[in-house]
């Protein structure tokens, strides 16, 4: 979280949000909420023992740690990069990458024949953030 706050401070987002359009304020809020959700929520606490049972299946799958890195860290990194990369002119590419990743992750859930509500919340926040990055 400290790294994200440093990045936000370096891009001037805290001050910039006061004099910017609604899209950029929404992007800031969504990026922070997505970052916080992916890094600090515990899937087991959010999912519990839901009848779809998806969280445990997803967390135990080999897809939960690509390259040995937990997916929540990768998700947090994507959200942390959203606003700085938007300001550097890479918003479209970052948004497209986010949509592509969500499509792959939903495909994995379909392949596993399960639904992880924790993942779904992150996917929804990610899609909305990506749409803002793409300017749609």
CSV table of C-alpha atoms in Angstrom, one decimal:
chain,number,residue,atom,x,y,z
A,1,UNK,CA,0.0,0.0,0.0
A,2,UNK,CA,2.8,2.3,0.8
A,3,UNK,CA,4.2,1.8,-2.7
A,4,UNK,CA,0.9,2.7,-4.2
A,5,UNK,CA,0.6,5.8,-2.1
A,6,UNK,CA,4.1,6.9,-3.3
A,7,UNK,CA,3.1,6.3,-6.9
A,8,UNK,CA,-0.1,8.3,-6.5
A,9,UNK,CA,1.8,11.1,-4.8
A,10,UNK,CA,4.5,11.1,-7.5
A,11,UNK,CA,1.9,11.4,-10.2
A,12,UNK,CA,0.2,14.2,-8.4
A,13,UNK,CA,-3.1,12.4,-8.3
A,14,UNK,CA,-4.1,13.6,-4.9
A,15,UNK,CA,-3.9,17.2,-5.9
A,16,UNK,CA,-4.9,16.5,-9.5
A,17,UNK,CA,-8.2,14.9,-8.5
A,18,UNK,CA,-9.4,18.3,-7.2
A,19,UNK,CA,-9.1,19.9,-10.6
A,20,UNK,CA,-9.9,17.1,-13.0
A,21,UNK,CA,-12.8,15.6,-14.8
A,22,UNK,CA,-15.2,13.0,-13.4
A,23,UNK,CA,-13.5,10.2,-15.4
A,24,UNK,CA,-10.2,10.7,-13.7
A,25,UNK,CA,-11.7,10.9,-10.3
A,26,UNK,CA,-13.6,7.7,-10.9
A,27,UNK,CA,-10.5,6.1,-12.2
A,28,UNK,CA,-8.6,7.0,-9.1
A,29,UNK,CA,-11.4,5.7,-6.8
A,30,UNK,CA,-11.8,2.5,-8.8
A,31,UNK,CA,-8.0,1.8,-8.9
A,32,UNK,CA,-7.8,2.3,-5.1
A,33,UNK,CA,-10.8,0.1,-4.4
A,34,UNK,CA,-9.5,-2.6,-6.8
A,35,UNK,CA,-6.1,-2.4,-5.2
A,36,UNK,CA,-7.5,-2.7,-1.7
A,37,UNK,CA,-9.9,-5.5,-2.6
A,38,UNK,CA,-7.2,-7.7,-4.3
A,39,UNK,CA,-4.5,-7.2,-1.8
A,40,UNK,CA,-6.3,-7.0,1.6
A,41,UNK,CA,-9.6,-9.0,1.3
A,42,UNK,CA,-9.2,-12.6,2.3
A,43,UNK,CA,-11.1,-14.8,-0.2
A,44,UNK,CA,-12.1,-17.3,2.5
A,45,UNK,CA,-13.7,-14.5,4.6
A,46,UNK,CA,-15.6,-13.1,1.6
A,47,UNK,CA,-16.7,-16.5,0.1
A,48,UNK,CA,-17.2,-18.6,3.1
A,49,UNK,CA,-18.9,-21.9,2.3
A,50,UNK,CA,-21.1,-20.7,-0.5
A,51,UNK,CA,-23.1,-23.3,-2.4
A,52,UNK,CA,-21.1,-22.7,-5.6
A,53,UNK,CA,-17.9,-23.6,-3.7
A,54,UNK,CA,-15.8,-21.7,-6.2
A,55,UNK,CA,-13.3,-19.9,-4.0
A,56,UNK,CA,-11.7,-23.1,-2.7
A,57,UNK,CA,-11.5,-24.7,-6.1
A,58,UNK,CA,-9.9,-21.6,-7.7
A,59,UNK,CA,-7.5,-21.1,-4.8
A,60,UNK,CA,-6.4,-24.7,-4.9
A,61,UNK,CA,-6.0,-24.8,-8.7
A,62,UNK,CA,-2.6,-24.5,-10.5
A,63,UNK,CA,-3.9,-21.2,-12.0
A,64,UNK,CA,-3.9,-19.4,-8.7
A,65,UNK,CA,-0.1,-18.7,-8.8
A,66,UNK,CA,1.1,-18.0,-12.3
A,67,UNK,CA,4.9,-18.0,-12.3
A,68,UNK,CA,4.8,-18.6,-8.6
A,69,UNK,CA,3.1,-15.2,-7.9
A,70,UNK,CA,-0.3,-15.1,-6.2
A,71,UNK,CA,-3.0,-13.7,-8.5
A,72,UNK,CA,-4.0,-11.1,-5.9
A,73,UNK,CA,-0.5,-9.6,-6.1
A,74,UNK,CA,-0.7,-9.4,-9.9
A,75,UNK,CA,-4.2,-7.9,-9.6
A,76,UNK,CA,-3.0,-5.3,-7.1
A,77,UNK,CA,-0.1,-4.4,-9.4
A,78,UNK,CA,-2.5,-3.9,-12.3
A,79,UNK,CA,-4.7,-1.6,-10.3
A,80,UNK,CA,-1.7,0.2,-8.9
A,81,UNK,CA,-0.5,0.9,-12.4
A,82,UNK,CA,-3.8,2.1,-13.8
A,83,UNK,CA,-3.6,5.8,-12.8
A,84,UNK,CA,0.2,6.4,-13.4
A,85,UNK,CA,0.1,4.7,-16.8
A,86,UNK,CA,-3.0,6.6,-17.7
A,87,UNK,CA,-1.2,9.8,-17.0
A,88,UNK,CA,1.9,8.6,-19.0
A,89,UNK,CA,-0.3,8.0,-22.0
A,90,UNK,CA,-0.5,4.2,-21.7
A,91,UNK,CA,-4.2,4.0,-20.5
A,92,UNK,CA,-5.5,2.3,-23.7
A,93,UNK,CA,-2.9,-0.4,-23.6
A,94,UNK,CA,-3.3,-1.0,-19.9
A,95,UNK,CA,-7.1,-1.1,-20.2
A,96,UNK,CA,-6.9,-3.5,-23.1
A,97,UNK,CA,-4.5,-5.7,-21.1
A,98,UNK,CA,-6.9,-5.6,-18.1
A,99,UNK,CA,-9.9,-6.7,-20.3
A,100,UNK,CA,-7.8,-9.5,-21.8
A,101,UNK,CA,-6.7,-10.8,-18.4
A,102,UNK,CA,-10.3,-10.7,-17.1
A,103,UNK,CA,-11.4,-12.7,-20.1
A,104,UNK,CA,-8.7,-15.3,-19.5
A,105,UNK,CA,-9.5,-15.5,-15.8
A,106,UNK,CA,-13.2,-16.0,-16.4
A,107,UNK,CA,-12.3,-18.6,-19.0
A,108,UNK,CA,-10.3,-20.4,-16.3
A,109,UNK,CA,-13.3,-20.3,-14.0
A,110,UNK,CA,-15.5,-21.8,-16.7
A,111,UNK,CA,-12.8,-24.5,-17.4
A,112,UNK,CA,-12.8,-25.3,-13.6
A,113,UNK,CA,-16.6,-25.3,-13.7
A,114,UNK,CA,-16.8,-23.0,-10.7
A,115,UNK,CA,-17.6,-19.4,-9.7
A,116,UNK,CA,-15.4,-17.5,-7.2
A,117,UNK,CA,-17.4,-14.5,-5.9
A,118,UNK,CA,-14.1,-12.9,-4.6
A,119,UNK,CA,-12.7,-13.1,-8.2
A,120,UNK,CA,-15.9,-11.8,-9.7
A,121,UNK,CA,-15.9,-8.7,-7.5
A,122,UNK,CA,-12.3,-8.0,-8.7
A,123,UNK,CA,-13.3,-8.7,-12.3
A,124,UNK,CA,-16.2,-6.2,-12.2
A,125,UNK,CA,-14.0,-3.5,-10.7
A,126,UNK,CA,-11.3,-4.3,-13.3
A,127,UNK,CA,-13.7,-4.1,-16.2
A,128,UNK,CA,-15.1,-0.8,-15.1
A,129,UNK,CA,-11.5,0.5,-14.6
A,130,UNK,CA,-10.5,-0.8,-18.0
A,131,UNK,CA,-13.5,0.9,-19.7
A,132,UNK,CA,-12.5,4.2,-18.1
A,133,UNK,CA,-8.9,3.7,-19.2
A,134,UNK,CA,-10.1,3.0,-22.8
A,135,UNK,CA,-12.2,6.1,-22.8
A,136,UNK,CA,-15.4,4.2,-23.5
